[in-house]
Coordinates of C-alpha atoms and ligand atoms in Angstrom, one line a residue:
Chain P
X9 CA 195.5 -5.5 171.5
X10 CA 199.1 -5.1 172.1
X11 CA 199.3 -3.7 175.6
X12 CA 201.0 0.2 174.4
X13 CA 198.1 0.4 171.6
X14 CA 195.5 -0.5 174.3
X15 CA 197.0 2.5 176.6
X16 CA 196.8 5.1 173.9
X17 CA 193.3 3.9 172.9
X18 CA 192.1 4.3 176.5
X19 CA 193.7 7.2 176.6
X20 CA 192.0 8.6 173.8
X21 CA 188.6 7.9 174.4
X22 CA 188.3 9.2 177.7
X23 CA 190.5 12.5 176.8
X24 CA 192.2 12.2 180.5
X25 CA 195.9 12.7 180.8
X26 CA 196.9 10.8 183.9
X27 CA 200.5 11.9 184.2
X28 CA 198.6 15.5 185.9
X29 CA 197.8 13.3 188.8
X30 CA 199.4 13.9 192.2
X31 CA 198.7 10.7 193.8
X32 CA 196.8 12.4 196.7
X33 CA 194.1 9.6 196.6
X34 CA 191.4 12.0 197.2
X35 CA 189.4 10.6 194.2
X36 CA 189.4 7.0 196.0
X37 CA 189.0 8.7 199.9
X38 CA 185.6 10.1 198.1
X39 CA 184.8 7.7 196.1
X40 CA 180.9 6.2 197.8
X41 CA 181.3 2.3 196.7
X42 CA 185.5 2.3 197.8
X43 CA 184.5 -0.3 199.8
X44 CA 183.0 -2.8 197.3
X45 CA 185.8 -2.0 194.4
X46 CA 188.8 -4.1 193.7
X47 CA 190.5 -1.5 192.1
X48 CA 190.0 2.2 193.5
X49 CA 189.8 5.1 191.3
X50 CA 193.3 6.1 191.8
X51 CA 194.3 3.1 191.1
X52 CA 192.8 3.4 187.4
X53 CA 194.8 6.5 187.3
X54 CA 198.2 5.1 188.0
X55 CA 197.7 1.4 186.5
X56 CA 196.9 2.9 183.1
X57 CA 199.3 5.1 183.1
X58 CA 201.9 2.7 183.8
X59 CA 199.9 0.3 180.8
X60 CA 199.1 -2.2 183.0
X61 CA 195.4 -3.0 181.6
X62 CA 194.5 -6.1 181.6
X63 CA 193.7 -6.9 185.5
X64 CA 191.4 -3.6 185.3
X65 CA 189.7 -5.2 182.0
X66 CA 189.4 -8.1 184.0
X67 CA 187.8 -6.5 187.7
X68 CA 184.5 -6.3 189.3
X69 CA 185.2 -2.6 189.9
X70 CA 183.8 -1.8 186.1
X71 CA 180.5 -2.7 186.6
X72 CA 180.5 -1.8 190.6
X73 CA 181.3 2.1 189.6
X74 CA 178.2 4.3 190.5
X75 CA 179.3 6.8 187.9
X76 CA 178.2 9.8 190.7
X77 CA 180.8 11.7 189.4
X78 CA 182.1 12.3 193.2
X79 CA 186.0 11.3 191.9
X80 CA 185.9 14.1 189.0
X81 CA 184.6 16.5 190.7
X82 CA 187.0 16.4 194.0
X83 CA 189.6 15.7 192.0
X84 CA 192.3 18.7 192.6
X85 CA 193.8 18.2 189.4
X86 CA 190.9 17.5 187.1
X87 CA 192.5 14.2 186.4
X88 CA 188.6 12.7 185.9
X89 CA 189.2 9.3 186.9
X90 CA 185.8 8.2 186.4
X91 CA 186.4 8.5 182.4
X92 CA 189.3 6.2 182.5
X93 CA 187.0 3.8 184.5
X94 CA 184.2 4.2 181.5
X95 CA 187.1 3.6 178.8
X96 CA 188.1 0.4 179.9
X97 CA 184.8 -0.4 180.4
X98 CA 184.1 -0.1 176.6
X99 CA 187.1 -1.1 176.0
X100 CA 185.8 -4.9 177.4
X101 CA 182.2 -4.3 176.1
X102 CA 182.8 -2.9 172.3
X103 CA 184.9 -7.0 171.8
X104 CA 182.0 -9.4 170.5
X105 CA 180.3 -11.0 172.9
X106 CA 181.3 -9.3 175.6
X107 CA 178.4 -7.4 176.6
X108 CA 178.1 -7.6 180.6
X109 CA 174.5 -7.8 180.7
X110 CA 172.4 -10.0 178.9
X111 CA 168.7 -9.3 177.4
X112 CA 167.7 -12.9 178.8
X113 CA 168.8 -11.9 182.3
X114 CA 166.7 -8.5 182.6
X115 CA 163.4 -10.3 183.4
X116 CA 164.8 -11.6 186.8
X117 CA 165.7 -7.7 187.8
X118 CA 162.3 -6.4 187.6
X119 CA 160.0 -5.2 189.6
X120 CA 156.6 -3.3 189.2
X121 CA 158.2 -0.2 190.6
X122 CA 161.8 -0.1 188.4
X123 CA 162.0 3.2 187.0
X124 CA 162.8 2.6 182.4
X125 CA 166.1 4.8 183.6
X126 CA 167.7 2.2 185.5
X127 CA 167.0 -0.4 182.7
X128 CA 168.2 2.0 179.6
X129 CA 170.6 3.3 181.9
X130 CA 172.1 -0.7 182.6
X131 CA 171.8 -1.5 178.9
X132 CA 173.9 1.7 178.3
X133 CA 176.8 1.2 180.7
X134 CA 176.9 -2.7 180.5
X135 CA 176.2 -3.5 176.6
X136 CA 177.4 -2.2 173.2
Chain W
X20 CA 156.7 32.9 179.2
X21 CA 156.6 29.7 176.8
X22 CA 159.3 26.8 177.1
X23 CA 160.3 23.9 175.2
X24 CA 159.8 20.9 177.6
X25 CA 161.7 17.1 177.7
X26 CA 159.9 14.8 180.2
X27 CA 161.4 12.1 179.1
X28 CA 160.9 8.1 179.0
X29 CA 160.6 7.8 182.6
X30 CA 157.8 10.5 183.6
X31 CA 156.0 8.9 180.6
X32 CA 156.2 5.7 182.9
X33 CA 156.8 5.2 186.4
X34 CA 157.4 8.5 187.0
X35 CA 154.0 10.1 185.7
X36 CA 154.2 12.0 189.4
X37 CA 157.3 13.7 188.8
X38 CA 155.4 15.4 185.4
X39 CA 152.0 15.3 186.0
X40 CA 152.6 17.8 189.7
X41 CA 155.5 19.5 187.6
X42 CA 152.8 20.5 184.9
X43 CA 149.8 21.3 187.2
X44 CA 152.4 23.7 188.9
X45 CA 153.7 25.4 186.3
X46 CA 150.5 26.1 185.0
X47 CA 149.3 27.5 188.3
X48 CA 152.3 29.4 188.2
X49 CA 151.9 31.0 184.4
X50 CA 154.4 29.0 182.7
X51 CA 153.7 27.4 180.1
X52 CA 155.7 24.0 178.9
X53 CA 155.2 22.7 175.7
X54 CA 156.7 18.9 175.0
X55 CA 158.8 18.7 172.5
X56 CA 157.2 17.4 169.4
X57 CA 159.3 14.5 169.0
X58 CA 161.8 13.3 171.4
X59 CA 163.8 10.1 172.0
X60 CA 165.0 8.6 175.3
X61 CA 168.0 10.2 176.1
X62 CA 169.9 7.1 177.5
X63 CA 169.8 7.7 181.4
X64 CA 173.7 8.0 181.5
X65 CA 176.1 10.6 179.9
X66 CA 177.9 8.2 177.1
X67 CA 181.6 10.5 178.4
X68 CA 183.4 8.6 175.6
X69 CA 185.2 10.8 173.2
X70 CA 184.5 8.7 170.1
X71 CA 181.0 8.0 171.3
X72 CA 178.5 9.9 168.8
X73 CA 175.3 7.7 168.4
X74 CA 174.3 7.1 171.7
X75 CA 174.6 11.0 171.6
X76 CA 172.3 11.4 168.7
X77 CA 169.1 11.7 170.9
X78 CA 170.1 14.6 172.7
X79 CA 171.2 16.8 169.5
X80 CA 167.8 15.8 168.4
X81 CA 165.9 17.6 171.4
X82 CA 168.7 20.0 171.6
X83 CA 168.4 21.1 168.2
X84 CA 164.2 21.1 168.1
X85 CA 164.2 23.4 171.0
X86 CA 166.4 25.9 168.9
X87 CA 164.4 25.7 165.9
X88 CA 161.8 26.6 168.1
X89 CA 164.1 29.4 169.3
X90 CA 163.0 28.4 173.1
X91 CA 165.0 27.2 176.3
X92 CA 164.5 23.6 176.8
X93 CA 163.1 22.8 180.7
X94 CA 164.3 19.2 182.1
X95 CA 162.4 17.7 184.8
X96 CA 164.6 14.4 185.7
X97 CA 167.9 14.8 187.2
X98 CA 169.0 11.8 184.6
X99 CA 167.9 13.9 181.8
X100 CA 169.0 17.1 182.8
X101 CA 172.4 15.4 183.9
X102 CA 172.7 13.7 179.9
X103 CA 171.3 16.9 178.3
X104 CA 173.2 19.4 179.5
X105 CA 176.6 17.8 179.4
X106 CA 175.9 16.5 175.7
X107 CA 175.1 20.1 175.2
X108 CA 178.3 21.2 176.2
X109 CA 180.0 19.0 174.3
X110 CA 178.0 20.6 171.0
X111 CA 179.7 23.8 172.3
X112 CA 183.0 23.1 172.8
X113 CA 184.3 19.4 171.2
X114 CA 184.7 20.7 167.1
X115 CA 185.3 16.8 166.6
X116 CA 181.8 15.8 167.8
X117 CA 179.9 18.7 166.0
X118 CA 181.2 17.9 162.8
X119 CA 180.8 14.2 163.0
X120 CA 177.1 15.4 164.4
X121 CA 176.7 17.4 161.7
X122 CA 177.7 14.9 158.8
X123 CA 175.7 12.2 160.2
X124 CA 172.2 13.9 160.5
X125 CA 172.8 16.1 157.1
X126 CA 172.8 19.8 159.3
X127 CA 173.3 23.0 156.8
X128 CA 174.3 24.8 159.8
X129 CA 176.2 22.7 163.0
X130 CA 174.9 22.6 166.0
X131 CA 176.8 24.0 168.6
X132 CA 175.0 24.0 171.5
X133 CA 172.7 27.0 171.3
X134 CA 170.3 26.1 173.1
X135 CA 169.9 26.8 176.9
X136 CA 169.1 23.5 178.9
X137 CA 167.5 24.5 182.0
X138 CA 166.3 21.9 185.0
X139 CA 162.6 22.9 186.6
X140 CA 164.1 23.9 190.1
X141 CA 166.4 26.6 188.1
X142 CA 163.5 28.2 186.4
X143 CA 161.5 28.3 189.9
X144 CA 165.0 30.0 191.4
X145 CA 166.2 32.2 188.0
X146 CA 162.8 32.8 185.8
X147 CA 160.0 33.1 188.6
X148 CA 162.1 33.8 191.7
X149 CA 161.5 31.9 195.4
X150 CA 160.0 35.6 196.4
X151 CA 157.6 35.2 193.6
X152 CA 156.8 31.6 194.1
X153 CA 156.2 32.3 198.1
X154 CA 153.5 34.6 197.1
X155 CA 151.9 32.1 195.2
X156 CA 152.3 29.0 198.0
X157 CA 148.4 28.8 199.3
X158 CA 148.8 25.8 202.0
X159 CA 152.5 26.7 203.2
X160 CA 153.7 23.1 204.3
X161 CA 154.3 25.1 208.0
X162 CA 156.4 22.8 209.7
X163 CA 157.2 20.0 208.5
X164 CA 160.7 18.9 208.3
X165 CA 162.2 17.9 204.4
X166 CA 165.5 16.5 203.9
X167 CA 166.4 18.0 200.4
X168 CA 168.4 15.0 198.3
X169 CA 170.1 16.3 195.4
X170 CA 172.2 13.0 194.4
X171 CA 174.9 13.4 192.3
X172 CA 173.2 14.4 188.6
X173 CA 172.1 17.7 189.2
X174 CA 175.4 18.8 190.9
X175 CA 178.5 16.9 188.7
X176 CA 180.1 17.6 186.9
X177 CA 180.0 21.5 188.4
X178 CA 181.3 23.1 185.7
X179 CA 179.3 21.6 183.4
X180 CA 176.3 21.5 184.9
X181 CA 176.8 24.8 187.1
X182 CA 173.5 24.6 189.1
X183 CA 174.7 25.4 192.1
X184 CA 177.9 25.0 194.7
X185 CA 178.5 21.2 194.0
X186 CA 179.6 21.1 197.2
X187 CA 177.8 23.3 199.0
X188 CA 174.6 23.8 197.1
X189 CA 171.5 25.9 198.6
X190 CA 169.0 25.9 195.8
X191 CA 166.6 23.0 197.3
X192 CA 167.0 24.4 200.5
X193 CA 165.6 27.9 199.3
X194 CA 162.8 26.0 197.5
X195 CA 161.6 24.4 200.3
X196 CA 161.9 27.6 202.2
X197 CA 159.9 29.0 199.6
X198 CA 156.9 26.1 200.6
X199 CA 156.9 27.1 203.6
X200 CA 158.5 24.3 205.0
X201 CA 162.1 23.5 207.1
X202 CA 164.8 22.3 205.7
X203 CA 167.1 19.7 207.5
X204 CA 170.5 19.7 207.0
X205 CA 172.5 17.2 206.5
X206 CA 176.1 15.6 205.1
X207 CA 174.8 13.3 202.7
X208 CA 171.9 15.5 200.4
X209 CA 174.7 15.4 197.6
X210 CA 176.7 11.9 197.9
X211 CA 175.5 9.2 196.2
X212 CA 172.5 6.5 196.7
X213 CA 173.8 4.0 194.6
X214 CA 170.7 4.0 192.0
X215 CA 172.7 2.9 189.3
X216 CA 174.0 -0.6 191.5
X217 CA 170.7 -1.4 191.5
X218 CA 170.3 -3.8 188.8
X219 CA 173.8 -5.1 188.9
X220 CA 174.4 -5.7 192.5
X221 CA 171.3 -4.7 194.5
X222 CA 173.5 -5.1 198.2
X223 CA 175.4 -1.6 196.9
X224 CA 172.5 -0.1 196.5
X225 CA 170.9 -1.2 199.7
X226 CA 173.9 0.1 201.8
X227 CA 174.7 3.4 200.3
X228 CA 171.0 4.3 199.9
X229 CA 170.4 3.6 203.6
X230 CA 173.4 5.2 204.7
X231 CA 171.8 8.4 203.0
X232 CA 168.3 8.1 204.4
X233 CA 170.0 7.0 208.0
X234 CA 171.6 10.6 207.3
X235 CA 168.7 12.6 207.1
X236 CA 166.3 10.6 209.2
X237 CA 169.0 11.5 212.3
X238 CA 168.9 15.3 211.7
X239 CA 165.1 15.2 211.8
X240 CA 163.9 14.9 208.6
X241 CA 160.2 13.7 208.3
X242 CA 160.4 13.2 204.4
X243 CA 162.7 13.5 201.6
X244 CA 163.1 15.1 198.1
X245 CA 164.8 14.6 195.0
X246 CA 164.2 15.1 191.1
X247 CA 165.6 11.7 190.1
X248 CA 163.2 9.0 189.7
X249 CA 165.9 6.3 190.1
X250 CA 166.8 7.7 194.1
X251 CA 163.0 7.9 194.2
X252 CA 163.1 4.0 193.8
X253 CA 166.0 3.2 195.5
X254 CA 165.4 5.4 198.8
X255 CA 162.2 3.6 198.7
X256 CA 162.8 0.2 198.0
X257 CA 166.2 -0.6 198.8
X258 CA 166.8 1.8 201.8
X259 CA 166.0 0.8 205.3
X260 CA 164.8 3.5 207.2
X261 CA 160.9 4.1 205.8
X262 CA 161.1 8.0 205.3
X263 CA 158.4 9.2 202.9
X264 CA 160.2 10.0 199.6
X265 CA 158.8 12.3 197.3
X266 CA 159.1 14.2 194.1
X267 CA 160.0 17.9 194.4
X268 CA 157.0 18.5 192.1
X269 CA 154.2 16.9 194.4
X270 CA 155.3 18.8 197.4
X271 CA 155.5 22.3 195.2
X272 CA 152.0 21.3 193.5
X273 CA 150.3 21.0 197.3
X274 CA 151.6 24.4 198.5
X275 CA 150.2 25.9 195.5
X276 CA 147.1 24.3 196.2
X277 CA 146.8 22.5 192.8
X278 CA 147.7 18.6 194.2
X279 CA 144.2 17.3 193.8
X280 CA 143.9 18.9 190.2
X281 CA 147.0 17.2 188.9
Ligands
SF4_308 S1 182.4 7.7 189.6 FE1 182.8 5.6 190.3 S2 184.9 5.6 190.9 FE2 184.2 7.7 190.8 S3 183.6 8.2 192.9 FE3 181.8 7.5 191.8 S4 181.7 5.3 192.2 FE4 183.7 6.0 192.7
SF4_309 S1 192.2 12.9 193.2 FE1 193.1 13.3 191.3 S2 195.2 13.9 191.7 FE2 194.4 12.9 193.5 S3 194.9 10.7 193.2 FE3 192.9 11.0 192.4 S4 193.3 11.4 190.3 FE4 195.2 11.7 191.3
SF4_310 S1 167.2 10.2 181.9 FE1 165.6 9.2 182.3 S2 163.8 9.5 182.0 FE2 165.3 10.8 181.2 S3 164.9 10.2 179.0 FE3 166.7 9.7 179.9 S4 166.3 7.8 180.7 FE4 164.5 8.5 180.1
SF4_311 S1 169.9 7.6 191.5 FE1 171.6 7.8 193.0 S2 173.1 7.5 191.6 FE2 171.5 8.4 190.5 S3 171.5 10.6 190.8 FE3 170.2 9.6 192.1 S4 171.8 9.7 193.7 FE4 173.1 9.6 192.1

C-alpha cells in the first residue's frame, strides 16, 4: 500500500489521533515488556504519525505487546498508543498468508495446565 | 435476586475452580446465577479495531440474551469481563458498530448496550455488600496473609471498565477484609504478568510474572489472588517464587464454609 494510504488506514482503524501527543514518553516509561520491544509505544505514536510504517510492520514489538492496557491508561493525553500497536498489527496479519501463528505450531505450546484463553486469545491477536 | 450468568470457555475447562467455588458461593450467599442459554467464547482479547465487527459478534450475542431476559449479566473471568464490558460500551456509544451489528444479525430494534455487565467481585461489593458478606464468613481465614492480584483486565481501560481506582484500586483488598483475612500491599497487584507472552515468547512471561510474585512474596504475602485464569497459570507455572495462587472464588467459598460442597 502506498505508504500515505497505509497511514490513514492505520489511522482509521484504531480511531487514535496521534498529533494530541506531547511526547512525554510516559506511555513507554510504563510500558511492563519496554525492555524486550524494539520499538516503544511512543515510538508507534510518533513513527506513524510521521508515515514511517513499514519498519513497525516489520518489528518483533507486534507480537511482544502484552496488550495490559498500562500505555492507554497513563497516557495524559488519551493518545491510546496500544491501538495504534493493534492496527499495524492487523494491518500485517489481514495480507494472505501472513498470519503470525500457525495451527501446525500450537501443539508444541501446550501443556496439560494452558488455560483455552491463552490459546483463543493467541489465535485472536496473531491470525486473521 | 436472579442474574444472567457468562462463565465462559475457560471455567468450562481448566478453570472449572474459578466457577464451580463461584457458584457454591453464591448460592450460600442467596444469589442465584443462571448460565446463559447459549453462549459463545468471547475471544479472550478485546478485538479494539474500529472496523472489527465479527470477532465482536459473540459478545452482542450474550449481551443481547441477558436483555431479553431483562437481567444484569455476572462475569466471572477477568478476560471475559475485560471483552464484555468494553464490547458493551462500544454497543452504547460507536453508531457505526450498532448499525453494522444490527444489519448483520437481522435486529428489529439495535442493540445499544442495555445491558449492565457486572464482574462477581462488584456484585459481592455493590449488590450484597462486604458488611453483609462478613456476616456470612463461617471460618474467617484469621490471619493469613493474601496478596490481592488484579492484573491489568479488571482495571483498563478505567473508564470503560470503571471498577475501581485503576490506579489505586481497593475493592480486593475489602474483599479479603471481608474473609477475614490480611491484605498485603504491594506495587505490583495491578501491573502486568505477561499471561498473554506466554505462548509467543514464554522468557516474557517468566520475567514479568516473577517480578510480580517477587513483589508480593517480599511484603509478606503467603498466597495470592486473582480472577483471571491465565495469571492463575502463569504465576504458577512460569513464575519463580512458589506462592500458592488461587482463585478469589476458592478462598470466598472456604470462609463461607461451603469449600468441600463445591
Ligand atoms: S499495551 Fe503493549 S505497549 Fe502498551 S504498555 Fe502494555 S505491553 Fe506496553
Ligand atoms: S504517554 Fe501519551 S502523550 Fe506521552 S508520549 Fe505516550 S502517547 Fe504521547
Ligand atoms: S475470556 Fe476467557 S474464558 Fe472468557 S470466554 Fe473469553 S476466552 Fe473464554
Ligand atoms: S494474564 Fe497477565 S496479562 Fe492477563 S490480565 Fe492477567 S495480568 Fe494481565
Amino acid at each position: 500500500m502506498e505508504k500515505t494510504n497505509l497511514k490513514e488506514r492505520i489511522l482509521e482503524i484504531s480511531g487514535v489521533n496521534p498529533r494530541k501527543c506531547m511526547k512525554c514518553g510516559k506511555c513507554s516509561g510504563t510500558c511492563p515488556n519496554y525492555d524486550e520491544m524494539e520499538y516503544h509505544p511512543h515510538q508507534f505514536v510518533s513513527m506513524v504519525e510521521k508515515g514511517d510504517i513499514e519498519p513497525l510492520m516489520k518489528t518483533e514489538s507486534l507480537w511482544t505487546c502484552l496488550s495490559c492496557f498500562a500505555c492507554v491508561e497513563r497516557c495524559p493525553r488519551s493518545v491510546e498508543p496500544a491501538k495504534l500497536i493493534e492496527a499495524v498489527r492487523l494491518a500485517v496479519i489481514r495480507q494472505q498468508g501472513a498470519n503470525h501463528l500457525k495451527p501446525q505450531d500450537i501443539p508444541d505450546k501446550l501443556d496439560e495446565d494452558l488455560p483455552q484463553q491463552a490459546i483463543v486469545s493467541a489465535f485472536r491477536k496473531y491470525t486473521k | 435476586m436472579t442474574y444472567s450468568y457468562y462463565p465462559g470457555c475457560t471455567l468450562k475447562t481448566k478453570a472449572k475452580d474459578l466457577d464451580r467455588y463461584a457458584r457454591a458461593s453464591a448460592a450460600a450467599l442467596g444469589i442465584e446465577l443462571e448460565e446463559l442459554p447459549d453462549w459463545q467464547c468471547c475471544g479472550g482479547v478485546y478485538p479494539m479495531a474500529k472496523d472489527e465487527i465479527a470477532t465482536k459478534l459473540s459478545s452482542v450475542r450474550a449481551l443481547l440474551s441477558a436483555k431479553e431476559q431483562g437481567r444484569d449479566l455476572v462475569t466471572m473471568c477477568s478476560a471475559c469481563h475485560n471483552v464484555l464490558k468494553q464490547v458493551n460500551h462500544d454497543m452504547a456509544t460507536d453508531e457505526n458498530i450498532v448499525t453494522k451489528v444490527a444489519n448483520y444479525m437481522k435486529l428489529d430494534e439495535p442493540y445499544r448496550g442495555e445491558t449492565k455487565v457486572i464482574h462477581f467481585l462488584e456484585l459481592l461489593r455493590d449488590g450484597v455488600g462486604f458488611d453483609e458478606l462478613k456476616k456470612h464468613v463461617v471460618k474467617p481465614l484469621k490471619g493469613v496473609k493474601i496478596a490481592p492480584y488484579y492484573g491489568c483486565l479488571l482495571l483498563r481501560p478505567g473508564k470503560v471498565m470503571a471498577f475501581d481506582d485503576p490506579e489505586n484500586p481497593a475493592i480486593m483488598e475489602n474483599f479479603i477484609k471481608a474473609l477475614g483475612a490480611e491484605p498485603v500491599a504491594y506495587a505490583m497487584r495491578n501491573e502486568c504478568c505477561g499471561g498473554y507472552a506466554t505462548m509467543e515468547n514464554r522468557v516474557i512471561a517468566e520475567k514479568r510474572a516473577t517480578a510480580v510474585m517477587d513483589n508480593a512474596a517480599a511484603n509478606g504475602a503467603q498466597m495470592m489472588i486473582t480472577a483471571c485464569p491465565l495469571c492463575l497459570y502463569n504465576l504458577t507455572k512460569n513464575a519463580q517464587g512458589g506462592v500458592p495462587v488461587k482463585y478469589f472464588t476458592e478462598v470466598l467459598a472456604e470462609a463461607l464454609g461451603v469449600k468441600e460442597e463445591a
